[in-house]
Amino acid sequence: IVVVIIGILAAIAIPKFANTKEKAYVASMKSDLRNLVTAEEAYFSDNNSTYGLITNLGTDYRASSGVTVLVAGITNTGWGATASHVSTARTCAITVGGTATNEGEPVCN
């Protein structure tokens, strides 16, 4: 009886734990994108010019462990970026300036 009860509890707990890990990965990607916005604004302010690539940001920005952030579409009026994590298939994106609909707000799928 004890083994059956432990098995039932494990069957309930394991999926909830996996869902919690997924939420943590998404939160990490969103946080990295928000930090990128801050670093890009600092770069723009310091250089008084267009936004910079991640490689130009130097030590002002570093993505979390396991997160890959790609900046694309840099123009004089804005930029966009995507973030992915090695442990999930979900991705997050953010746009700032230009024709952004949810400017500065990470959106995940």
PDB file of N, CA and C in Angstrom:
ATOM      1  N   ILE A   1       0.834  -1.198   0.000  1.00  0.00           N
ATOM      2  CA  ILE A   1       0.000   0.000   0.000  1.00  0.00           C
ATOM      3  C   ILE A   1       0.877   1.260   0.000  1.00  0.00           C
ATOM      4  N   VAL A   2       1.937   1.239   0.790  1.00  0.00           N
ATOM      5  CA  VAL A   2       2.839   2.394   0.857  1.00  0.00           C
ATOM      6  C   VAL A   2       3.476   2.653  -0.510  1.00  0.00           C
ATOM      7  N   VAL A   3       3.892   1.603  -1.191  1.00  0.00           N
ATOM      8  CA  VAL A   3       4.510   1.750  -2.504  1.00  0.00           C
ATOM      9  C   VAL A   3       3.511   2.337  -3.504  1.00  0.00           C
ATOM     10  N   VAL A   4       2.269   1.915  -3.441  1.00  0.00           N
ATOM     11  CA  VAL A   4       1.237   2.444  -4.344  1.00  0.00           C
ATOM     12  C   VAL A   4       1.012   3.930  -4.072  1.00  0.00           C
ATOM     13  N   ILE A   5       0.949   4.307  -2.811  1.00  0.00           N
ATOM     14  CA  ILE A   5       0.755   5.719  -2.457  1.00  0.00           C
ATOM     15  C   ILE A   5       1.929   6.559  -2.948  1.00  0.00           C
ATOM     16  N   ILE A   6       3.149   6.070  -2.760  1.00  0.00           N
ATOM     17  CA  ILE A   6       4.330   6.798  -3.248  1.00  0.00           C
ATOM     18  C   ILE A   6       4.297   6.917  -4.764  1.00  0.00           C
ATOM     19  N   GLY A   7       3.876   5.858  -5.441  1.00  0.00           N
ATOM     20  CA  GLY A   7       3.761   5.895  -6.896  1.00  0.00           C
ATOM     21  C   GLY A   7       2.746   6.923  -7.369  1.00  0.00           C
ATOM     22  N   ILE A   8       1.625   7.019  -6.699  1.00  0.00           N
ATOM     23  CA  ILE A   8       0.596   8.001  -7.054  1.00  0.00           C
ATOM     24  C   ILE A   8       1.121   9.414  -6.828  1.00  0.00           C
ATOM     25  N   LEU A   9       1.769   9.647  -5.704  1.00  0.00           N
ATOM     26  CA  LEU A   9       2.330  10.966  -5.428  1.00  0.00           C
ATOM     27  C   LEU A   9       3.398  11.346  -6.454  1.00  0.00           C
ATOM     28  N   ALA A  10       4.227  10.379  -6.832  1.00  0.00           N
ATOM     29  CA  ALA A  10       5.259  10.645  -7.845  1.00  0.00           C
ATOM     30  C   ALA A  10       4.623  10.963  -9.193  1.00  0.00           C
ATOM     31  N   ALA A  11       3.549  10.259  -9.546  1.00  0.00           N
ATOM     32  CA  ALA A  11       2.868  10.501 -10.819  1.00  0.00           C
ATOM     33  C   ALA A  11       2.266  11.905 -10.870  1.00  0.00           C
ATOM     34  N   ILE A  12       1.901  12.440  -9.731  1.00  0.00           N
ATOM     35  CA  ILE A  12       1.356  13.795  -9.670  1.00  0.00           C
ATOM     36  C   ILE A  12       2.477  14.830  -9.668  1.00  0.00           C
ATOM     37  N   ALA A  13       3.554  14.566  -8.922  1.00  0.00           N
ATOM     38  CA  ALA A  13       4.610  15.558  -8.720  1.00  0.00           C
ATOM     39  C   ALA A  13       5.522  15.742  -9.930  1.00  0.00           C
ATOM     40  N   ILE A  14       5.846  14.683 -10.652  1.00  0.00           N
ATOM     41  CA  ILE A  14       6.813  14.772 -11.753  1.00  0.00           C
ATOM     42  C   ILE A  14       6.345  15.710 -12.866  1.00  0.00           C
ATOM     43  N   PRO A  15       5.104  15.631 -13.352  1.00  0.00           N
ATOM     44  CA  PRO A  15       4.683  16.599 -14.392  1.00  0.00           C
ATOM     45  C   PRO A  15       4.671  18.045 -13.889  1.00  0.00           C
ATOM     46  N   LYS A  16       4.291  18.249 -12.641  1.00  0.00           N
ATOM     47  CA  LYS A  16       4.301  19.610 -12.095  1.00  0.00           C
ATOM     48  C   LYS A  16       5.720  20.150 -12.020  1.00  0.00           C
ATOM     49  N   PHE A  17       6.673  19.304 -11.672  1.00  0.00           N
ATOM     50  CA  PHE A  17       8.071  19.719 -11.614  1.00  0.00           C
ATOM     51  C   PHE A  17       8.580  20.078 -13.004  1.00  0.00           C
ATOM     52  N   ALA A  18       8.237  19.295 -14.003  1.00  0.00           N
ATOM     53  CA  ALA A  18       8.660  19.582 -15.375  1.00  0.00           C
ATOM     54  C   ALA A  18       8.076  20.907 -15.857  1.00  0.00           C
ATOM     55  N   ASN A  19       6.822  21.183 -15.512  1.00  0.00           N
ATOM     56  CA  ASN A  19       6.184  22.444 -15.892  1.00  0.00           C
ATOM     57  C   ASN A  19       6.873  23.616 -15.201  1.00  0.00           C
ATOM     58  N   THR A  20       7.295  23.430 -13.965  1.00  0.00           N
ATOM     59  CA  THR A  20       7.992  24.478 -13.231  1.00  0.00           C
ATOM     60  C   THR A  20       9.334  24.787 -13.881  1.00  0.00           C
ATOM     61  N   LYS A  21      10.047  23.774 -14.339  1.00  0.00           N
ATOM     62  CA  LYS A  21      11.316  23.991 -15.030  1.00  0.00           C
ATOM     63  C   LYS A  21      11.102  24.768 -16.325  1.00  0.00           C
ATOM     64  N   GLU A  22      10.047  24.440 -17.054  1.00  0.00           N
ATOM     65  CA  GLU A  22       9.738  25.146 -18.304  1.00  0.00           C
ATOM     66  C   GLU A  22       9.473  26.631 -18.028  1.00  0.00           C
ATOM     67  N   LYS A  23       8.727  26.910 -16.981  1.00  0.00           N
ATOM     68  CA  LYS A  23       8.449  28.301 -16.609  1.00  0.00           C
ATOM     69  C   LYS A  23       9.734  29.033 -16.234  1.00  0.00           C
ATOM     70  N   ALA A  24      10.659  28.349 -15.578  1.00  0.00           N
ATOM     71  CA  ALA A  24      11.927  28.971 -15.196  1.00  0.00           C
ATOM     72  C   ALA A  24      12.762  29.307 -16.432  1.00  0.00           C
ATOM     73  N   TYR A  25      12.776  28.429 -17.433  1.00  0.00           N
ATOM     74  CA  TYR A  25      13.513  28.698 -18.661  1.00  0.00           C
ATOM     75  C   TYR A  25      12.929  29.913 -19.385  1.00  0.00           C
ATOM     76  N   VAL A  26      11.607  29.991 -19.459  1.00  0.00           N
ATOM     77  CA  VAL A  26      10.950  31.115 -20.124  1.00  0.00           C
ATOM     78  C   VAL A  26      11.228  32.413 -19.355  1.00  0.00           C
ATOM     79  N   ALA A  27      11.170  32.352 -18.032  1.00  0.00           N
ATOM     80  CA  ALA A  27      11.459  33.543 -17.217  1.00  0.00           C
ATOM     81  C   ALA A  27      12.896  34.010 -17.436  1.00  0.00           C
ATOM     82  N   SER A  28      13.815  33.075 -17.584  1.00  0.00           N
ATOM     83  CA  SER A  28      15.212  33.418 -17.832  1.00  0.00           C
ATOM     84  C   SER A  28      15.373  34.110 -19.183  1.00  0.00           C
ATOM     85  N   MET A  29      14.683  33.606 -20.211  1.00  0.00           N
ATOM     86  CA  MET A  29      14.758  34.232 -21.532  1.00  0.00           C
ATOM     87  C   MET A  29      14.160  35.633 -21.499  1.00  0.00           C
ATOM     88  N   LYS A  30      13.020  35.805 -20.827  1.00  0.00           N
ATOM     89  CA  LYS A  30      12.392  37.127 -20.734  1.00  0.00           C
ATOM     90  C   LYS A  30      13.304  38.105 -19.992  1.00  0.00           C
ATOM     91  N   SER A  31      13.906  37.638 -18.924  1.00  0.00           N
ATOM     92  CA  SER A  31      14.805  38.492 -18.147  1.00  0.00           C
ATOM     93  C   SER A  31      15.996  38.930 -18.987  1.00  0.00           C
ATOM     94  N   ASP A  32      16.565  38.006 -19.757  1.00  0.00           N
ATOM     95  CA  ASP A  32      17.695  38.347 -20.617  1.00  0.00           C
ATOM     96  C   ASP A  32      17.309  39.377 -21.670  1.00  0.00           C
ATOM     97  N   LEU A  33      16.106  39.265 -22.212  1.00  0.00           N
ATOM     98  CA  LEU A  33      15.662  40.237 -23.217  1.00  0.00           C
ATOM     99  C   LEU A  33      15.435  41.606 -22.587  1.00  0.00           C
ATOM    100  N   ARG A  34      14.898  41.635 -21.380  1.00  0.00           N
ATOM    101  CA  ARG A  34      14.720  42.929 -20.687  1.00  0.00           C
ATOM    102  C   ARG A  34      16.078  43.556 -20.367  1.00  0.00           C
ATOM    103  N   ASN A  35      17.041  42.724 -19.951  1.00  0.00           N
ATOM    104  CA  ASN A  35      18.391  43.230 -19.687  1.00  0.00           C
ATOM    105  C   ASN A  35      19.040  43.748 -20.965  1.00  0.00           C
ATOM    106  N   LEU A  36      18.734  43.107 -22.081  1.00  0.00           N
ATOM    107  CA  LEU A  36      19.262  43.568 -23.365  1.00  0.00           C
ATOM    108  C   LEU A  36      18.720  44.956 -23.706  1.00  0.00           C
ATOM    109  N   VAL A  37      17.460  45.211 -23.403  1.00  0.00           N
ATOM    110  CA  VAL A  37      16.881  46.531 -23.645  1.00  0.00           C
ATOM    111  C   VAL A  37      17.671  47.588 -22.883  1.00  0.00           C
ATOM    112  N   THR A  38      17.975  47.303 -21.617  1.00  0.00           N
ATOM    113  CA  THR A  38      18.744  48.247 -20.800  1.00  0.00           C
ATOM    114  C   THR A  38      20.136  48.470 -21.375  1.00  0.00           C
ATOM    115  N   ALA A  39      20.803  47.393 -21.785  1.00  0.00           N
ATOM    116  CA  ALA A  39      22.147  47.507 -22.354  1.00  0.00           C
ATOM    117  C   ALA A  39      22.119  48.276 -23.677  1.00  0.00           C
ATOM    118  N   GLU A  40      21.101  48.027 -24.503  1.00  0.00           N
ATOM    119  CA  GLU A  40      20.981  48.743 -25.783  1.00  0.00           C
ATOM    120  C   GLU A  40      20.736  50.233 -25.549  1.00  0.00           C
ATOM    121  N   GLU A  41      19.909  50.551 -24.564  1.00  0.00           N
ATOM    122  CA  GLU A  41      19.658  51.963 -24.272  1.00  0.00           C
ATOM    123  C   GLU A  41      20.934  52.652 -23.778  1.00  0.00           C
ATOM    124  N   ALA A  42      21.717  51.953 -22.956  1.00  0.00           N
ATOM    125  CA  ALA A  42      22.980  52.515 -22.481  1.00  0.00           C
ATOM    126  C   ALA A  42      23.945  52.720 -23.649  1.00  0.00           C
ATOM    127  N   TYR A  43      24.009  51.750 -24.567  1.00  0.00           N
ATOM    128  CA  TYR A  43      24.874  51.864 -25.742  1.00  0.00           C
ATOM    129  C   TYR A  43      24.450  53.058 -26.596  1.00  0.00           C
ATOM    130  N   PHE A  44      23.140  53.176 -26.825  1.00  0.00           N
ATOM    131  CA  PHE A  44      22.628  54.281 -27.638  1.00  0.00           C
ATOM    132  C   PHE A  44      22.958  55.621 -26.993  1.00  0.00           C
ATOM    133  N   SER A  45      22.803  55.689 -25.669  1.00  0.00           N
ATOM    134  CA  SER A  45      23.081  56.929 -24.946  1.00  0.00           C
ATOM    135  C   SER A  45      24.574  57.273 -24.970  1.00  0.00           C
ATOM    136  N   ASP A  46      25.419  56.278 -24.747  1.00  0.00           N
ATOM    137  CA  ASP A  46      26.870  56.513 -24.717  1.00  0.00           C
ATOM    138  C   ASP A  46      27.431  56.889 -26.078  1.00  0.00           C
ATOM    139  N   ASN A  47      26.933  56.267 -27.137  1.00  0.00           N
ATOM    140  CA  ASN A  47      27.483  56.480 -28.472  1.00  0.00           C
ATOM    141  C   ASN A  47      26.704  57.492 -29.297  1.00  0.00           C
ATOM    142  N   ASN A  48      25.540  57.879 -28.805  1.00  0.00           N
ATOM    143  CA  ASN A  48      24.715  58.858 -29.497  1.00  0.00           C
ATOM    144  C   ASN A  48      24.543  58.483 -30.967  1.00  0.00           C
ATOM    145  N   SER A  49      24.326  57.200 -31.191  1.00  0.00           N
ATOM    146  CA  SER A  49      24.162  56.718 -32.562  1.00  0.00           C
ATOM    147  C   SER A  49      23.234  55.509 -32.553  1.00  0.00           C
ATOM    148  N   THR A  50      23.247  54.755 -33.637  1.00  0.00           N
ATOM    149  CA  THR A  50      22.366  53.610 -33.772  1.00  0.00           C
ATOM    150  C   THR A  50      22.641  52.578 -32.700  1.00  0.00           C
ATOM    151  N   TYR A  51      21.715  51.662 -32.552  1.00  0.00           N
ATOM    152  CA  TYR A  51      21.843  50.592 -31.566  1.00  0.00           C
ATOM    153  C   TYR A  51      22.981  49.660 -31.948  1.00  0.00           C
ATOM    154  N   GLY A  52      23.484  48.911 -30.961  1.00  0.00           N
ATOM    155  CA  GLY A  52      24.646  48.059 -31.209  1.00  0.00           C
ATOM    156  C   GLY A  52      24.332  46.579 -31.211  1.00  0.00           C
ATOM    157  N   LEU A  53      25.190  45.840 -31.863  1.00  0.00           N
ATOM    158  CA  LEU A  53      25.120  44.390 -31.808  1.00  0.00           C
ATOM    159  C   LEU A  53      25.571  43.925 -30.430  1.00  0.00           C
ATOM    160  N   ILE A  54      25.211  42.715 -30.047  1.00  0.00           N
ATOM    161  CA  ILE A  54      25.610  42.191 -28.741  1.00  0.00           C
ATOM    162  C   ILE A  54      27.123  42.211 -28.594  1.00  0.00           C
ATOM    163  N   THR A  55      27.848  41.934 -29.665  1.00  0.00           N
ATOM    164  CA  THR A  55      29.310  41.937 -29.584  1.00  0.00           C
ATOM    165  C   THR A  55      29.846  43.332 -29.290  1.00  0.00           C
ATOM    166  N   ASN A  56      29.124  44.363 -29.673  1.00  0.00           N
ATOM    167  CA  ASN A  56      29.552  45.739 -29.400  1.00  0.00           C
ATOM    168  C   ASN A  56      29.228  46.188 -27.979  1.00  0.00           C
ATOM    169  N   LEU A  57      28.330  45.473 -27.318  1.00  0.00           N
ATOM    170  CA  LEU A  57      27.914  45.878 -25.977  1.00  0.00           C
ATOM    171  C   LEU A  57      28.961  45.562 -24.921  1.00  0.00           C
ATOM    172  N   GLY A  58      29.901  44.702 -25.257  1.00  0.00           N
ATOM    173  CA  GLY A  58      30.995  44.370 -24.339  1.00  0.00           C
ATOM    174  C   GLY A  58      30.498  43.739 -23.053  1.00  0.00           C
ATOM    175  N   THR A  59      30.991  44.244 -21.931  1.00  0.00           N
ATOM    176  CA  THR A  59      30.623  43.669 -20.636  1.00  0.00           C
ATOM    177  C   THR A  59      29.300  44.203 -20.117  1.00  0.00           C
ATOM    178  N   ASP A  60      28.653  45.091 -20.864  1.00  0.00           N
ATOM    179  CA  ASP A  60      27.366  45.623 -20.429  1.00  0.00           C
ATOM    180  C   ASP A  60      26.254  44.592 -20.507  1.00  0.00           C
ATOM    181  N   TYR A  61      26.461  43.523 -21.281  1.00  0.00           N
ATOM    182  CA  TYR A  61      25.401  42.520 -21.433  1.00  0.00           C
ATOM    183  C   TYR A  61      25.983  41.124 -21.574  1.00  0.00           C
ATOM    184  N   ARG A  62      25.429  40.217 -20.796  1.00  0.00           N
ATOM    185  CA  ARG A  62      25.742  38.790 -20.915  1.00  0.00           C
ATOM    186  C   ARG A  62      24.460  38.003 -20.705  1.00  0.00           C
ATOM    187  N   ALA A  63      24.187  37.068 -21.598  1.00  0.00           N
ATOM    188  CA  ALA A  63      22.995  36.228 -21.471  1.00  0.00           C
ATOM    189  C   ALA A  63      23.216  35.187 -20.379  1.00  0.00           C
ATOM    190  N   SER A  64      22.128  34.695 -19.826  1.00  0.00           N
ATOM    191  CA  SER A  64      22.188  33.659 -18.800  1.00  0.00           C
ATOM    192  C   SER A  64      22.725  32.360 -19.383  1.00  0.00           C
ATOM    193  N   SER A  65      23.138  31.476 -18.509  1.00  0.00           N
ATOM    194  CA  SER A  65      23.647  30.180 -18.937  1.00  0.00           C
ATOM    195  C   SER A  65      22.559  29.400 -19.675  1.00  0.00           C
ATOM    196  N   GLY A  66      22.885  28.903 -20.852  1.00  0.00           N
ATOM    197  CA  GLY A  66      21.950  28.117 -21.651  1.00  0.00           C
ATOM    198  C   GLY A  66      21.066  28.940 -22.562  1.00  0.00           C
ATOM    199  N   VAL A  67      21.097  30.260 -22.431  1.00  0.00           N
ATOM    200  CA  VAL A  67      20.245  31.138 -23.249  1.00  0.00           C
ATOM    201  C   VAL A  67      21.069  31.737 -24.383  1.00  0.00           C
ATOM    202  N   THR A  68      20.513  31.691 -25.590  1.00  0.00           N
ATOM    203  CA  THR A  68      21.139  32.309 -26.758  1.00  0.00           C
ATOM    204  C   THR A  68      20.260  33.467 -27.200  1.00  0.00           C
ATOM    205  N   VAL A  69      20.848  34.652 -27.286  1.00  0.00           N
ATOM    206  CA  VAL A  69      20.118  35.850 -27.703  1.00  0.00           C
ATOM    207  C   VAL A  69      20.703  36.335 -29.022  1.00  0.00           C
ATOM    208  N   LEU A  70      19.833  36.572 -29.994  1.00  0.00           N
ATOM    209  CA  LEU A  70      20.242  37.068 -31.307  1.00  0.00           C
ATOM    210  C   LEU A  70      19.549  38.397 -31.576  1.00  0.00           C
ATOM    211  N   VAL A  71      20.339  39.424 -31.891  1.00  0.00           N
ATOM    212  CA  VAL A  71      19.802  40.740 -32.232  1.00  0.00           C
ATOM    213  C   VAL A  71      19.729  40.835 -33.752  1.00  0.00           C
ATOM    214  N   ALA A  72      18.590  41.323 -34.254  1.00  0.00           N
ATOM    215  CA  ALA A  72      18.422  41.444 -35.708  1.00  0.00           C
ATOM    216  C   ALA A  72      17.606  42.692 -36.012  1.00  0.00           C
ATOM    217  N   GLY A  73      17.679  43.130 -37.217  1.00  0.00           N
ATOM    218  CA  GLY A  73      16.859  44.248 -37.652  1.00  0.00           C
ATOM    219  C   GLY A  73      17.235  45.571 -37.020  1.00  0.00           C
ATOM    220  N   ILE A  74      18.526  45.815 -36.834  1.00  0.00           N
ATOM    221  CA  ILE A  74      18.961  47.079 -36.238  1.00  0.00           C
ATOM    222  C   ILE A  74      18.839  48.189 -37.277  1.00  0.00           C
ATOM    223  N   THR A  75      18.087  49.225 -36.915  1.00  0.00           N
ATOM    224  CA  THR A  75      17.948  50.399 -37.772  1.00  0.00           C
ATOM    225  C   THR A  75      18.200  51.643 -36.921  1.00  0.00           C
ATOM    226  N   ASN A  76      18.078  52.803 -37.525  1.00  0.00           N
ATOM    227  CA  ASN A  76      18.233  54.043 -36.774  1.00  0.00           C
ATOM    228  C   ASN A  76      17.083  54.278 -35.811  1.00  0.00           C
ATOM    229  N   THR A  77      15.963  53.599 -36.025  1.00  0.00           N
ATOM    230  CA  THR A  77      14.785  53.830 -35.191  1.00  0.00           C
ATOM    231  C   THR A  77      14.469  52.701 -34.233  1.00  0.00           C
ATOM    232  N   GLY A  78      15.171  51.576 -34.310  1.00  0.00           N
ATOM    233  CA  GLY A  78      14.874  50.478 -33.400  1.00  0.00           C
ATOM    234  C   GLY A  78      15.599  49.195 -33.732  1.00  0.00           C
ATOM    235  N   TRP A  79      15.195  48.130 -33.066  1.00  0.00           N
ATOM    236  CA  TRP A  79      15.827  46.832 -33.240  1.00  0.00           C
ATOM    237  C   TRP A  79      14.903  45.737 -32.706  1.00  0.00           C
ATOM    238  N   GLY A  80      15.270  44.497 -32.967  1.00  0.00           N
ATOM    239  CA  GLY A  80      14.531  43.343 -32.466  1.00  0.00           C
ATOM    240  C   GLY A  80      15.505  42.260 -32.044  1.00  0.00           C
ATOM    241  N   ALA A  81      15.057  41.356 -31.176  1.00  0.00           N
ATOM    242  CA  ALA A  81      15.912  40.270 -30.720  1.00  0.00           C
ATOM    243  C   ALA A  81      15.064  39.050 -30.380  1.00  0.00           C
ATOM    244  N   THR A  82      15.694  37.884 -30.471  1.00  0.00           N
ATOM    245  CA  THR A  82      15.043  36.642 -30.063  1.00  0.00           C
ATOM    246  C   THR A  82      15.934  35.926 -29.056  1.00  0.00           C
ATOM    247  N   ALA A  83      15.296  35.150 -28.185  1.00  0.00           N
ATOM    248  CA  ALA A  83      16.034  34.367 -27.192  1.00  0.00           C
ATOM    249  C   ALA A  83      15.528  32.935 -27.228  1.00  0.00           C
ATOM    250  N   SER A  84      16.465  32.001 -27.095  1.00  0.00           N
ATOM    251  CA  SER A  84      16.120  30.585 -27.019  1.00  0.00           C
ATOM    252  C   SER A  84      16.941  29.949 -25.911  1.00  0.00           C
ATOM    253  N   HIS A  85      16.461  28.823 -25.409  1.00  0.00           N
ATOM    254  CA  HIS A  85      17.150  28.108 -24.336  1.00  0.00           C
ATOM    255  C   HIS A  85      17.401  26.681 -24.801  1.00  0.00           C
ATOM    256  N   VAL A  86      18.539  26.125 -24.425  1.00  0.00           N
ATOM    257  CA  VAL A  86      18.909  24.783 -24.884  1.00  0.00           C
ATOM    258  C   VAL A  86      17.977  23.704 -24.343  1.00  0.00           C
ATOM    259  N   SER A  87      17.259  23.980 -23.254  1.00  0.00           N
ATOM    260  CA  SER A  87      16.428  22.953 -22.622  1.00  0.00           C
ATOM    261  C   SER A  87      14.948  23.051 -22.950  1.00  0.00           C
ATOM    262  N   THR A  88      14.568  23.929 -23.865  1.00  0.00           N
ATOM    263  CA  THR A  88      13.160  24.037 -24.249  1.00  0.00           C
ATOM    264  C   THR A  88      13.056  24.443 -25.719  1.00  0.00           C
ATOM    265  N   ALA A  89      11.938  24.089 -26.315  1.00  0.00           N
ATOM    266  CA  ALA A  89      11.705  24.445 -27.719  1.00  0.00           C
ATOM    267  C   ALA A  89      11.067  25.826 -27.840  1.00  0.00           C
ATOM    268  N   ARG A  90      10.639  26.400 -26.734  1.00  0.00           N
ATOM    269  CA  ARG A  90      10.013  27.722 -26.761  1.00  0.00           C
ATOM    270  C   ARG A  90      11.041  28.806 -27.050  1.00  0.00           C
ATOM    271  N   THR A  91      10.582  29.879 -27.685  1.00  0.00           N
ATOM    272  CA  THR A  91      11.439  31.041 -27.956  1.00  0.00           C
ATOM    273  C   THR A  91      10.700  32.307 -27.533  1.00  0.00           C
ATOM    274  N   CYS A  92      11.458  33.340 -27.261  1.00  0.00           N
ATOM    275  CA  CYS A  92      10.891  34.637 -26.903  1.00  0.00           C
ATOM    276  C   CYS A  92      11.475  35.694 -27.832  1.00  0.00           C
ATOM    277  N   ALA A  93      10.718  36.745 -28.087  1.00  0.00           N
ATOM    278  CA  ALA A  93      11.167  37.828 -28.960  1.00  0.00           C
ATOM    279  C   ALA A  93      10.788  39.165 -28.341  1.00  0.00           C
ATOM    280  N   ILE A  94      11.530  40.195 -28.729  1.00  0.00           N
ATOM    281  CA  ILE A  94      11.258  41.554 -28.264  1.00  0.00           C
ATOM    282  C   ILE A  94      11.598  42.522 -29.383  1.00  0.00           C
ATOM    283  N   THR A  95      10.828  43.596 -29.504  1.00  0.00           N
ATOM    284  CA  THR A  95      11.125  44.652 -30.474  1.00  0.00           C
ATOM    285  C   THR A  95      11.054  46.003 -29.770  1.00  0.00           C
ATOM    286  N   VAL A  96      11.914  46.889 -30.197  1.00  0.00           N
ATOM    287  CA  VAL A  96      11.962  48.237 -29.627  1.00  0.00           C
ATOM    288  C   VAL A  96      12.048  49.230 -30.769  1.00  0.00           C
ATOM    289  N   GLY A  97      11.191  50.237 -30.743  1.00  0.00           N
ATOM    290  CA  GLY A  97      11.197  51.256 -31.783  1.00  0.00           C
ATOM    291  C   GLY A  97      10.630  50.753 -33.089  1.00  0.00           C
ATOM    292  N   GLY A  98      10.809  51.539 -34.115  1.00  0.00           N
ATOM    293  CA  GLY A  98      10.331  51.149 -35.443  1.00  0.00           C
ATOM    294  C   GLY A  98       8.834  50.922 -35.452  1.00  0.00           C
ATOM    295  N   THR A  99       8.421  49.760 -35.920  1.00  0.00           N
ATOM    296  CA  THR A  99       7.004  49.422 -36.011  1.00  0.00           C
ATOM    297  C   THR A  99       6.590  48.416 -34.943  1.00  0.00           C
ATOM    298  N   ALA A 100       7.218  48.463 -33.776  1.00  0.00           N
ATOM    299  CA  ALA A 100       6.932  47.506 -32.704  1.00  0.00           C
ATOM    300  C   ALA A 100       5.493  47.654 -32.220  1.00  0.00           C
ATOM    301  N   THR A 101       4.808  46.527 -32.058  1.00  0.00           N
ATOM    302  CA  THR A 101       3.440  46.561 -31.543  1.00  0.00           C
ATOM    303  C   THR A 101       3.428  46.481 -30.018  1.00  0.00           C
ATOM    304  N   ASN A 102       4.247  45.628 -29.445  1.00  0.00           N
ATOM    305  CA  ASN A 102       4.382  45.517 -27.990  1.00  0.00           C
ATOM    306  C   ASN A 102       5.794  45.952 -27.616  1.00  0.00           C
ATOM    307  N   GLU A 103       6.087  47.196 -27.799  1.00  0.00           N
ATOM    308  CA  GLU A 103       7.443  47.690 -27.642  1.00  0.00           C
ATOM    309  C   GLU A 103       8.004  47.401 -26.254  1.00  0.00           C
ATOM    310  N   GLY A 104       9.180  46.759 -26.235  1.00  0.00           N
ATOM    311  CA  GLY A 104       9.891  46.504 -24.997  1.00  0.00           C
ATOM    312  C   GLY A 104       9.298  45.398 -24.149  1.00  0.00           C
ATOM    313  N   GLU A 105       8.312  44.669 -24.670  1.00  0.00           N
ATOM    314  CA  GLU A 105       7.678  43.587 -23.918  1.00  0.00           C
ATOM    315  C   GLU A 105       8.023  42.243 -24.559  1.00  0.00           C
ATOM    316  N   PRO A 106       8.718  41.360 -23.832  1.00  0.00           N
ATOM    317  CA  PRO A 106       9.032  40.048 -24.393  1.00  0.00           C
ATOM    318  C   PRO A 106       7.771  39.236 -24.644  1.00  0.00           C
ATOM    319  N   VAL A 107       7.703  38.620 -25.804  1.00  0.00           N
ATOM    320  CA  VAL A 107       6.572  37.774 -26.172  1.00  0.00           C
ATOM    321  C   VAL A 107       7.113  36.380 -26.462  1.00  0.00           C
ATOM    322  N   CYS A 108       6.544  35.368 -25.815  1.00  0.00           N
ATOM    323  CA  CYS A 108       7.036  33.995 -25.987  1.00  0.00           C
ATOM    324  C   CYS A 108       5.983  33.124 -26.653  1.00  0.00           C
ATOM    325  N   ASN A 109       6.468  32.130 -27.389  1.00  0.00           N
ATOM    326  CA  ASN A 109       5.556  31.165 -28.013  1.00  0.00           C
ATOM    327  C   ASN A 109       5.879  29.776 -27.545  1.00  0.00           C
TER     328      ASN A 109
END
